[in-house]
Structures are given as C-alpha cells and as structure tokens.
CSV table of C-alpha atoms in Angstrom, one decimal:
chain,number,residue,atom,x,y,z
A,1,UNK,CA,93.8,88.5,84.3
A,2,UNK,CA,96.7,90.6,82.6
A,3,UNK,CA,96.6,89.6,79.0
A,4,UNK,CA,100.2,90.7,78.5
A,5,UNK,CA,103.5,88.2,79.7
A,6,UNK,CA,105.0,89.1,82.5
A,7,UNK,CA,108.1,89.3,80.6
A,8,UNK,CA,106.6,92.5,78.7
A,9,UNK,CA,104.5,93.7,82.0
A,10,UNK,CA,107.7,93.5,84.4
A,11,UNK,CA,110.5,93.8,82.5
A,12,UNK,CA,113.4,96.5,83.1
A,13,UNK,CA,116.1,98.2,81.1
A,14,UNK,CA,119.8,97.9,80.9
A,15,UNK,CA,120.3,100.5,83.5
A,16,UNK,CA,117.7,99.5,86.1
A,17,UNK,CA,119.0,99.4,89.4
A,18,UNK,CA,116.5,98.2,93.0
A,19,UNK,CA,118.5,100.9,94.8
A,20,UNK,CA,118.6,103.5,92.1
A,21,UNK,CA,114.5,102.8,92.7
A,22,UNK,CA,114.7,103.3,96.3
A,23,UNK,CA,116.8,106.4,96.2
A,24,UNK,CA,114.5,108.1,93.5
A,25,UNK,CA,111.3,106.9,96.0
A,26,UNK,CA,113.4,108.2,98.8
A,27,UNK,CA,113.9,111.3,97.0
A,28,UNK,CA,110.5,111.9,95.8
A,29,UNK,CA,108.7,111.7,99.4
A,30,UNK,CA,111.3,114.5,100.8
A,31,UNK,CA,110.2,116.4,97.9
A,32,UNK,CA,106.6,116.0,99.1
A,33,UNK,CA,106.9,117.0,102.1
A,34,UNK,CA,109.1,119.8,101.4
A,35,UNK,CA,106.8,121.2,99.0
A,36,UNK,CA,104.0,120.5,101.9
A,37,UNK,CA,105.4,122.0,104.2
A,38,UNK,CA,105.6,125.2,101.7
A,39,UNK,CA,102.0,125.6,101.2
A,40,UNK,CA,99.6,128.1,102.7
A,41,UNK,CA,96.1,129.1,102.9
A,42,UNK,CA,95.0,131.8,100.0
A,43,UNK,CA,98.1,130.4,97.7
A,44,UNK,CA,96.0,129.2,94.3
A,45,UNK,CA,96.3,125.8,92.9
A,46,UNK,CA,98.6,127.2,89.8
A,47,UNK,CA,100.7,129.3,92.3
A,48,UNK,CA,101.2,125.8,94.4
A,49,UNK,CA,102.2,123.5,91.3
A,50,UNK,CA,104.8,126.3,90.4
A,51,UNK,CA,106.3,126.2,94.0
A,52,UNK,CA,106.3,122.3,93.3
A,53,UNK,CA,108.3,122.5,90.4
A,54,UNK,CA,110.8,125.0,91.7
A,55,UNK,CA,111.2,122.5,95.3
A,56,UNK,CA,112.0,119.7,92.6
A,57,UNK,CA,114.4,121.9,90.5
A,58,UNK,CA,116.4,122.9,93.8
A,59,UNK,CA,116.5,119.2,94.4
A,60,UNK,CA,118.1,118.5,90.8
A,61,UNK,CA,115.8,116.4,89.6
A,62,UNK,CA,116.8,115.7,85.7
A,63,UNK,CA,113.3,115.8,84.4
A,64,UNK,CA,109.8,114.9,85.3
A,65,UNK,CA,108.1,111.8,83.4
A,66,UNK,CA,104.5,113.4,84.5
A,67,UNK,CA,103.0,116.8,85.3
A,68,UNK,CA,103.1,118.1,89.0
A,69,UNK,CA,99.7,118.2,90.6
A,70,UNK,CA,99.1,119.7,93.9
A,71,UNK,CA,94.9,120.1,94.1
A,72,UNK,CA,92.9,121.7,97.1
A,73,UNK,CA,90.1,121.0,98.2
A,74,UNK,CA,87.3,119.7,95.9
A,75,UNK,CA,89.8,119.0,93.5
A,76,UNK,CA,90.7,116.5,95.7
A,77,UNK,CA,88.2,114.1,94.2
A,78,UNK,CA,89.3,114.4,90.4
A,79,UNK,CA,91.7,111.8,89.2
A,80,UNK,CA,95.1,112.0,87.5
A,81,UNK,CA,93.7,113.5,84.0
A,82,UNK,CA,90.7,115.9,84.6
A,83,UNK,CA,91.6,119.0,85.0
A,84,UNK,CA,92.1,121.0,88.2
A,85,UNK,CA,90.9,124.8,88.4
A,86,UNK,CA,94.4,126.3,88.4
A,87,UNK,CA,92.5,129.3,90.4
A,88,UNK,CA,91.3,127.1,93.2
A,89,UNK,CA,92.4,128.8,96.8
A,90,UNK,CA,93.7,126.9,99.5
A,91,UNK,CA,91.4,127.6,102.4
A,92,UNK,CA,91.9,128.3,106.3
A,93,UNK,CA,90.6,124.6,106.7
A,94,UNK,CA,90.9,122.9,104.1
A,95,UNK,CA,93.4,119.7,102.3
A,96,UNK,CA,95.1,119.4,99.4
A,97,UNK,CA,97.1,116.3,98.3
A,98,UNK,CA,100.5,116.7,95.8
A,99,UNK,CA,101.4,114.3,93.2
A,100,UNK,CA,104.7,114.2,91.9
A,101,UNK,CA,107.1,112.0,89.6
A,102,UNK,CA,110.3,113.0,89.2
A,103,UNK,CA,113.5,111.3,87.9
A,104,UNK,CA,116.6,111.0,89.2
A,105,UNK,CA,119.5,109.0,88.2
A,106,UNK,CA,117.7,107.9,84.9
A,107,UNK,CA,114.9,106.1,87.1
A,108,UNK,CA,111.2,107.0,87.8
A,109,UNK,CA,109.6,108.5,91.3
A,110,UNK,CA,106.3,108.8,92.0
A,111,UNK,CA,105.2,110.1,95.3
A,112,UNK,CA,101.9,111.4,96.3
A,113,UNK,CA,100.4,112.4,99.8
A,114,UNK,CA,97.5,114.6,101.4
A,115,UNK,CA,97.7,117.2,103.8
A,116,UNK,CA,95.4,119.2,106.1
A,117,UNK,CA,95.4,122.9,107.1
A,118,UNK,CA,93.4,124.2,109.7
A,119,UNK,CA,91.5,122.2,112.5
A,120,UNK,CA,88.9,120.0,110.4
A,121,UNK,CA,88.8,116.7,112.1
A,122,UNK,CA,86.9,115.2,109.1
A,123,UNK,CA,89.7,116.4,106.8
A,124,UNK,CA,92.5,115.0,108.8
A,125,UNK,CA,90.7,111.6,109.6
A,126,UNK,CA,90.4,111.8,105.6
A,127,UNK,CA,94.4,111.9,104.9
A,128,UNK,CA,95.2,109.8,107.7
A,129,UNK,CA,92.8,107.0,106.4
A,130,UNK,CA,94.6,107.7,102.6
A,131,UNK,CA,97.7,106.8,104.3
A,132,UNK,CA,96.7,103.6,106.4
A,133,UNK,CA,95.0,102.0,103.9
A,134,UNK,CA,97.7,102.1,101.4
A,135,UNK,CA,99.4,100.5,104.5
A,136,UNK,CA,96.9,97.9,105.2
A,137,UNK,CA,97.0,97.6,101.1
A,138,UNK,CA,100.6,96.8,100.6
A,139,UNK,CA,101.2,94.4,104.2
A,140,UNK,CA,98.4,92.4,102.9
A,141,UNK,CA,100.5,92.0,99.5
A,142,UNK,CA,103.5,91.3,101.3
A,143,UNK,CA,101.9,88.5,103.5
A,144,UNK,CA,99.6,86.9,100.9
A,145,UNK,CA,101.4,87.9,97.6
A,146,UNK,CA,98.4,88.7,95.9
A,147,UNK,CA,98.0,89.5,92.3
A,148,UNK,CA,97.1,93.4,91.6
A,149,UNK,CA,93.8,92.6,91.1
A,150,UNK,CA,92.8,91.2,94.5
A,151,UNK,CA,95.2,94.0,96.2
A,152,UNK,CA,92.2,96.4,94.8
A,153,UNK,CA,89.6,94.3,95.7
A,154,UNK,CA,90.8,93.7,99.0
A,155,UNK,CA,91.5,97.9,99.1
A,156,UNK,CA,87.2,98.9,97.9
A,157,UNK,CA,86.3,96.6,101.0
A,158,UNK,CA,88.7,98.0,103.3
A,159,UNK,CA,87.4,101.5,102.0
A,160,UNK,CA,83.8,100.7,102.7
A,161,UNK,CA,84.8,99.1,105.8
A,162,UNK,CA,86.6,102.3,107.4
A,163,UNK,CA,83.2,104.8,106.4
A,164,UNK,CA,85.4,105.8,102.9
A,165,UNK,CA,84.2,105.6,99.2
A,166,UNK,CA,87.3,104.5,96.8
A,167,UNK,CA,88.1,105.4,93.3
A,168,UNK,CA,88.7,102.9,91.4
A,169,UNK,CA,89.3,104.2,88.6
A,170,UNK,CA,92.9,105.1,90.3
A,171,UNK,CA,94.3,101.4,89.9
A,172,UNK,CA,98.5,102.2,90.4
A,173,UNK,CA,100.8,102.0,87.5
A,174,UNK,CA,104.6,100.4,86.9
A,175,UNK,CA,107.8,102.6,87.1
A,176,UNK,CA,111.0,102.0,85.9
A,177,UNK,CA,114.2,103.1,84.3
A,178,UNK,CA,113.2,106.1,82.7
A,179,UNK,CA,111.0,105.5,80.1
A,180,UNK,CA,108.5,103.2,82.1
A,181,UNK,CA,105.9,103.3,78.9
A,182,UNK,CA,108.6,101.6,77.0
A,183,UNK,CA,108.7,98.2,79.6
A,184,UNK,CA,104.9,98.4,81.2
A,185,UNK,CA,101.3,97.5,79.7
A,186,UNK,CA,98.2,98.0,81.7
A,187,UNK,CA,97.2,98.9,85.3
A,188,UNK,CA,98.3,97.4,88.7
A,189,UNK,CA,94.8,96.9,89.7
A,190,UNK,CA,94.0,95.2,86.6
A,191,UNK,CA,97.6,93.1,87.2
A,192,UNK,CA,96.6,89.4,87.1
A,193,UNK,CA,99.5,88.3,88.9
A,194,UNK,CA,101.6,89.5,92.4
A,195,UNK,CA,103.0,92.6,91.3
A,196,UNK,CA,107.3,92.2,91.5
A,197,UNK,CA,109.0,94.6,94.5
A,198,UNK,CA,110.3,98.0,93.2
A,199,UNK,CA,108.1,97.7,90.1
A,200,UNK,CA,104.4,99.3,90.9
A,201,UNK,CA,103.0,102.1,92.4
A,202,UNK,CA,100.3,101.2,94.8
A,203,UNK,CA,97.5,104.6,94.6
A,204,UNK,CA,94.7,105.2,96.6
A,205,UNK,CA,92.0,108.0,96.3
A,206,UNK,CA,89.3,108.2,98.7
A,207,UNK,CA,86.8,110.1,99.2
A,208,UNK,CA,83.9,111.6,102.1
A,209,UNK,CA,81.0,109.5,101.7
A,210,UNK,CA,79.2,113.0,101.9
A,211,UNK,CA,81.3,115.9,102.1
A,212,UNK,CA,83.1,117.0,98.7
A,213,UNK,CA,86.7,116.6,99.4
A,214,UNK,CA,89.1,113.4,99.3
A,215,UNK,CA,92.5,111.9,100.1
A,216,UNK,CA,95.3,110.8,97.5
A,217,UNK,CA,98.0,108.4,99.0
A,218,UNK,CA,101.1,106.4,96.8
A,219,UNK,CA,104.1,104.7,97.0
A,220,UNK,CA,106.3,102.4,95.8
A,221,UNK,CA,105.9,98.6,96.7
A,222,UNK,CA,108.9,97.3,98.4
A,223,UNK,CA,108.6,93.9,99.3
A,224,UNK,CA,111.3,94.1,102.5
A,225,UNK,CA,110.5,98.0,103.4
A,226,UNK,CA,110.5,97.5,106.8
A,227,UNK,CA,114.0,96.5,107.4
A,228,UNK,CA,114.8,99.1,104.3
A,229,UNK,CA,117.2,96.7,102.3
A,230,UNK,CA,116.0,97.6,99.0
A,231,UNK,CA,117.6,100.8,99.7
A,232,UNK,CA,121.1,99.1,99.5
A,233,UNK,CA,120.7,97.5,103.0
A,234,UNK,CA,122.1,98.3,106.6
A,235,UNK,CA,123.1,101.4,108.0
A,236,UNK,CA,126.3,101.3,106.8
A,237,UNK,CA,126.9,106.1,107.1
A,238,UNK,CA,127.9,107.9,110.3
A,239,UNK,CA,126.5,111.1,110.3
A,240,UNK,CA,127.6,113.8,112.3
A,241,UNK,CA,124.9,116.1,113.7
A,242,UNK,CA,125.4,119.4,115.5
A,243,UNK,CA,122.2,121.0,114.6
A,244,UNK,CA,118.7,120.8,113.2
A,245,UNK,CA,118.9,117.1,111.9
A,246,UNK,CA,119.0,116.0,115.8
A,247,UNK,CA,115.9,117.6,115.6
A,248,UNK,CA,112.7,115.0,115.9
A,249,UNK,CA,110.7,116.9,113.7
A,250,UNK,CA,113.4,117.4,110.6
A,251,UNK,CA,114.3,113.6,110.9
A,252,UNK,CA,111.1,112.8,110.6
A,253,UNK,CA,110.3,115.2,107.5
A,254,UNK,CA,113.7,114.7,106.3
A,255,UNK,CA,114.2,110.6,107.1
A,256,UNK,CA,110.2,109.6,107.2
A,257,UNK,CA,111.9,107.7,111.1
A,258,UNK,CA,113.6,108.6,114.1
A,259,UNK,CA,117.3,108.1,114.4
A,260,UNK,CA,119.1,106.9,117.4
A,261,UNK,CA,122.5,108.6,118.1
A,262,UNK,CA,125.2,108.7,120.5
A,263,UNK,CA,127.2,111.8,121.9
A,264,UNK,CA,130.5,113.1,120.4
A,265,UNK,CA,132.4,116.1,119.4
A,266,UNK,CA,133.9,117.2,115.9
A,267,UNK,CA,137.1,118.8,117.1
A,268,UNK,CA,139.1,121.7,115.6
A,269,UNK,CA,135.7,123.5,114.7
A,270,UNK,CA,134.2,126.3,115.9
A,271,UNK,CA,129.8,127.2,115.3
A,272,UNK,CA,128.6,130.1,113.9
A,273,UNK,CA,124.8,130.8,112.7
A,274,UNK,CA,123.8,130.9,109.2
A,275,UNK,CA,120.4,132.7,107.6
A,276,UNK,CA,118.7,130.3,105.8
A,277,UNK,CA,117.1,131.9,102.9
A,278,UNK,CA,115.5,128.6,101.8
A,279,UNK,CA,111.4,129.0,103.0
A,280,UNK,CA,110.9,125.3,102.3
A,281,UNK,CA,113.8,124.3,104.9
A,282,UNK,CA,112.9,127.1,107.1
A,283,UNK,CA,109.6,125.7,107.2
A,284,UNK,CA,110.9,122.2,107.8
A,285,UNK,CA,113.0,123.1,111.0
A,286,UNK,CA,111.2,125.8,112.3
A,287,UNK,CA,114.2,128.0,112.4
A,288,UNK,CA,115.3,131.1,110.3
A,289,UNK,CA,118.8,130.8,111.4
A,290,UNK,CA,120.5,127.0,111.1
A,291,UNK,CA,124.3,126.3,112.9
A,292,UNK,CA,127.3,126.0,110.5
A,293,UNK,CA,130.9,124.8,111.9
A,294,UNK,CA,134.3,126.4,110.4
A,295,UNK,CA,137.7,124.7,110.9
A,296,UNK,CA,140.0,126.4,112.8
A,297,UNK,CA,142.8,124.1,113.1
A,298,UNK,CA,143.2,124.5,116.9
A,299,UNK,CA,143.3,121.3,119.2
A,300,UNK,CA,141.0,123.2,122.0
A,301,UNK,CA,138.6,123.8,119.8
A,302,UNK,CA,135.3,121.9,119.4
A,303,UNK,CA,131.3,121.3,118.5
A,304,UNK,CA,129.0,119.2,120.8
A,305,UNK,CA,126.8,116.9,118.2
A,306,UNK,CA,125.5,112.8,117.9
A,307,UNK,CA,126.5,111.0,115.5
A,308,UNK,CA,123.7,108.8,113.7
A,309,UNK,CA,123.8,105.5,111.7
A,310,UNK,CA,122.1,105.9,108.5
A,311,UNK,CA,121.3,104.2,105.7
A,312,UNK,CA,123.0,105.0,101.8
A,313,UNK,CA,119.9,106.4,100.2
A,314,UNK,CA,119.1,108.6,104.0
A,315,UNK,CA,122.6,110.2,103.4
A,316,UNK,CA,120.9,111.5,100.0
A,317,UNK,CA,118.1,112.6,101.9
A,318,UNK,CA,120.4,114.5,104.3
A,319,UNK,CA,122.0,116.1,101.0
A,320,UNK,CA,118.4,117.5,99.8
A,321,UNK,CA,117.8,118.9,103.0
A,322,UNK,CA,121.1,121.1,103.4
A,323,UNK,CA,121.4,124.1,101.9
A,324,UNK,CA,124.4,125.1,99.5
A,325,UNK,CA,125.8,127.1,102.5
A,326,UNK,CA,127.3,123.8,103.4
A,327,UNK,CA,129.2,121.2,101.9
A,328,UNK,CA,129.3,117.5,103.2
A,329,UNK,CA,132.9,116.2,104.8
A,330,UNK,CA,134.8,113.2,105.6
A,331,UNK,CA,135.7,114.0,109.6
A,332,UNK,CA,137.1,112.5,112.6
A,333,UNK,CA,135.5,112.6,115.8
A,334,UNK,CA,137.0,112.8,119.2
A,335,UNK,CA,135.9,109.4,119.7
A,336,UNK,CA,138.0,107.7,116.4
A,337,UNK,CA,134.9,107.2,114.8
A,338,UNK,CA,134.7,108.4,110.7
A,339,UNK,CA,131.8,110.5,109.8
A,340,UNK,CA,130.8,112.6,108.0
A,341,UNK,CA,129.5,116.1,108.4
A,342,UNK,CA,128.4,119.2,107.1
A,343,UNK,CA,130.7,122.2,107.1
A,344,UNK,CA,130.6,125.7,105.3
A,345,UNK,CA,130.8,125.5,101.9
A,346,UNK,CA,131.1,129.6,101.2
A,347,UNK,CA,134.0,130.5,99.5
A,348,UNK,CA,134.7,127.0,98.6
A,349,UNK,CA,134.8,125.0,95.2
A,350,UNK,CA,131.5,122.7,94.9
C-alpha cells in the first residue's frame, strides 16, 4: 500500500489545469510520431536523440523535465536510467522505441512509443503487443478502478498470457504542473489506491521471451478518453482543409483518428504549391510540395476543401503540423459556416 496520503501523492499546483494536461499529452504524441517518422536505418542512437530534441524545439516546447531517449534495438530492453550505447545503429530490420517528456504551458508530457523498420514480424508483433496492453491496462482501470498496484499485477499476467516477459521494474510515474517531484511520492505500480485521471503515466516495457529486443509503450490515464472530454470536451473548431490534413494518413499521425468532413469552398482564394523544407512533415504526408491558398479578393475565385469538426486541443495539433509558411485564419465559407484555415503567412507579421 502507498505509505504516503493521497493528499501528498495526488495533489496539484496553483496552475494545474485537466486540459492544459491533455493538450501537453496531445502535444507530446505528435511529437512522437513526428520524430518517428524521422528516423532511418544507419542513423546512431546519439544522432536520433538529437533529431528528437530539435522536432521538440520546432514544436516550442518550453523545456523538458526528463532527458530524450530514443533506443534501437537491444537497447530496447534497458530501462529509464541505464545507459544506452549512444553509437548503437538503427538496422534494416530492426525497432526502436522514443521516450519523451516535454512541457508545455507550465505542465508535464510524457509520451513514449515503439516502432519497427524493416519486415520483422516478431518485431512488429512486439510494438503492437506494447501498445495493446497498455490498452487492455488502462480499460481495466477504467471499469474496475483499481489501485496502481493491481493495474500491474493484472499487466505481468496479461504479459505472460500474450507469450511477453514484463519489466517490472518500469512501474509509471505522476505528472503534473511543472515541477511533478514537488506534488508526487512513489511509483504508480506501487500506488495503493486507484490512481486519479490526468495524474499518472501508465508504462509498459516488454520484452521477447527469447530474442534480445523489447517494446516501450506510455500514456497518460484519462478516465473519459474515449469520448475525449478531458481535452476540454466536444468538437467545438471547424477546420477548413484544402490539402494534406484531408489526408487519412496525416490525420491519423497528426490527430491519432480519422475525421469526418463535409464539402465546401473558401472563396476569394486562389492555390499555389509550397516546398516544404520541413523532412519531419515531409515524411508525415508523403509529399515534398504541400498546397497553400493566397487571397485575391475576387468573388469568382475559389478553393475546393472539407471542413472538419475538431476538438480544442486537435486545433493545437493542426498548429504543430503546419509549417511557418502558413498562418492560421478566421474564414467564411461559401456555405456561411466560420472556420478556420490556413493561409500564407510569407511576408506577413507572425
């Protein structure tokens, strides 16, 4: 059982705000995957952590409360505080997991996820098994509201149960307003009562009963993360798409979901095509060349796009993934509706 009061174990500063938590966990996993999607065979495990950092300095992060860590390989089995072999290539097939925590807005990410290159089914049944048991981790906490202790128990026999060895001595941790240290005492998986939503970090590290290589998984526990209201709640944006973000690949990269739109048309624009210089976004879209609208004033003129409901803290996620090309707009669309957009930002004040 915790030996500390709740009251220390749980407690929050001044500042602390649920949806300042969701938009700094929203945040974080587009940073993941940005950085992912970055990362090549034959790049070394010290040339990977400093693409990490420079991904979460284009993203204006004001500081990170722990190192980056992107291992390959069978650094994939160490935990948070051994040491990696900064060295270490990144192989043809081989996976690597990144582990980031980042602050924005004076509160704490954490993000962490595993990735595969190459064609090695026992590698990619490895990161996909990360992922669903975290899943299977955190539904079971929302059903039964079980204390951090039996979240971990219930993880080690899920583990075993799937063909997976677990590491326990990864046990999650609290975040927070920025500093965390300050508020928290102890472990989650040593929590002896149901963790509070937008307080913990679940983790899970597992690795191949026999091959040397492992999977890292975390995220923040959101009691109501389905229906996303910790983020602030409904839908309550219209965004106006004319290019890559209808794209089902850079909403899901960009929003973790699909989005459902409808047609319409931002008149009194015309499209032109921008070089995107950005290899992270690039690498996101699959395009070297993005579209970008310009006003022109004139009634006949006009750009084809949907327009997508989106939540508060996916607007900030549609930010990130824009380049500084463009700046985001208040428009009207031929159909009445208010939305906004992204237009070109050159030569304009930012």
């Amino acid at each position: 059982m915790s030996t500390l009061p709740t009251s220390r174990t749980e407690a929050t500063g001044t500042k602390f705000s649920l949806a300042a938590m969701q938009r700094a966990r929203a945040l974080s996993q587009l940073a993941v995957r940005r950085i992912a999607s970055a990362v090549r065979p034959g790049m070394t495990q010290r040339q990977a952590c400093h693409l990490a950092t420079a991904t979460l300095q284009k993203l204006e992060i004001e500081r990170n409360w722990h190192p980056v860590i992107v291992r390959f390989g069978e650094d994939t089995l160490k935990t948070f505080r051994e040491e990696s072999d900064p060295a270490r290539v990144l192989g043809e097939r081989d996976i690597f997991f990144i582990d980031i925590g980042p602050v924005w807005d004076g509160h704490e990410g954490d993000a962490g996820d595993s990735f595969v290159v190459g064609d090695d089914a026992r590698m990619a049944a490895c990161a996909e098994a990360a992922r669903t048991l975290w899943h299977e981790v955190a539904a079971r906490w929302r059903a039964d509201r079980l204390s951090g202790q039996a979240l971990y128990a219930f993880a080690a026999e899920r583990a075993q149960a799937m063909g997976w060895r677990l590491n326990l001595d990864i046990k999650g941790h609290r975040v927070c307003d920025f500093p965390h240290a300050i508020y928290q005492a102890g472990r989650l998986g040593d929590f002896g009562l149901c963790p509070a939503t937008g307080l913990w970090i679940l983790e899970i590290q597992i690795a191949h009963p026999a091959l040397p290589f492992g999977a890292f998984y975390e995220d923040l526990l959101i009691a109501d993360d389905a229906a996303r209201a910790a983020a602030g709640g409904a839908a309550t944006e219209q965004l106006f798409s004319y290019g890559t973000l209808q794209l089902q690949s850079v909403q899901m990269a960009t929003f973790g979901r699909l989005l459902a739109g409808r047609l319409d048309q931002l008149p009194g624009y015309r499209l032109e095509r921008l070089a995107i210089r950005d290899p992270a976004v690039v690498a996101t879209s699959g395009k070297s060349h993005h579209p970008i609208v310009m006003p022109t004033g004139r009634a006949e003129d006009g750009v084809d796009g949907a327009v997508f409901a989106i939540t508060p803290a996916e607007l900030a996620l549609s930010d990130a993934y824009e380049v500084e090309d463009y700046r985001r707009e208040r428009v009207r669309l031929a159909s009445g509706l208010e939305a906004w957009a992204y237009v070109d930002a050159r030569g304009q004040p930012r």
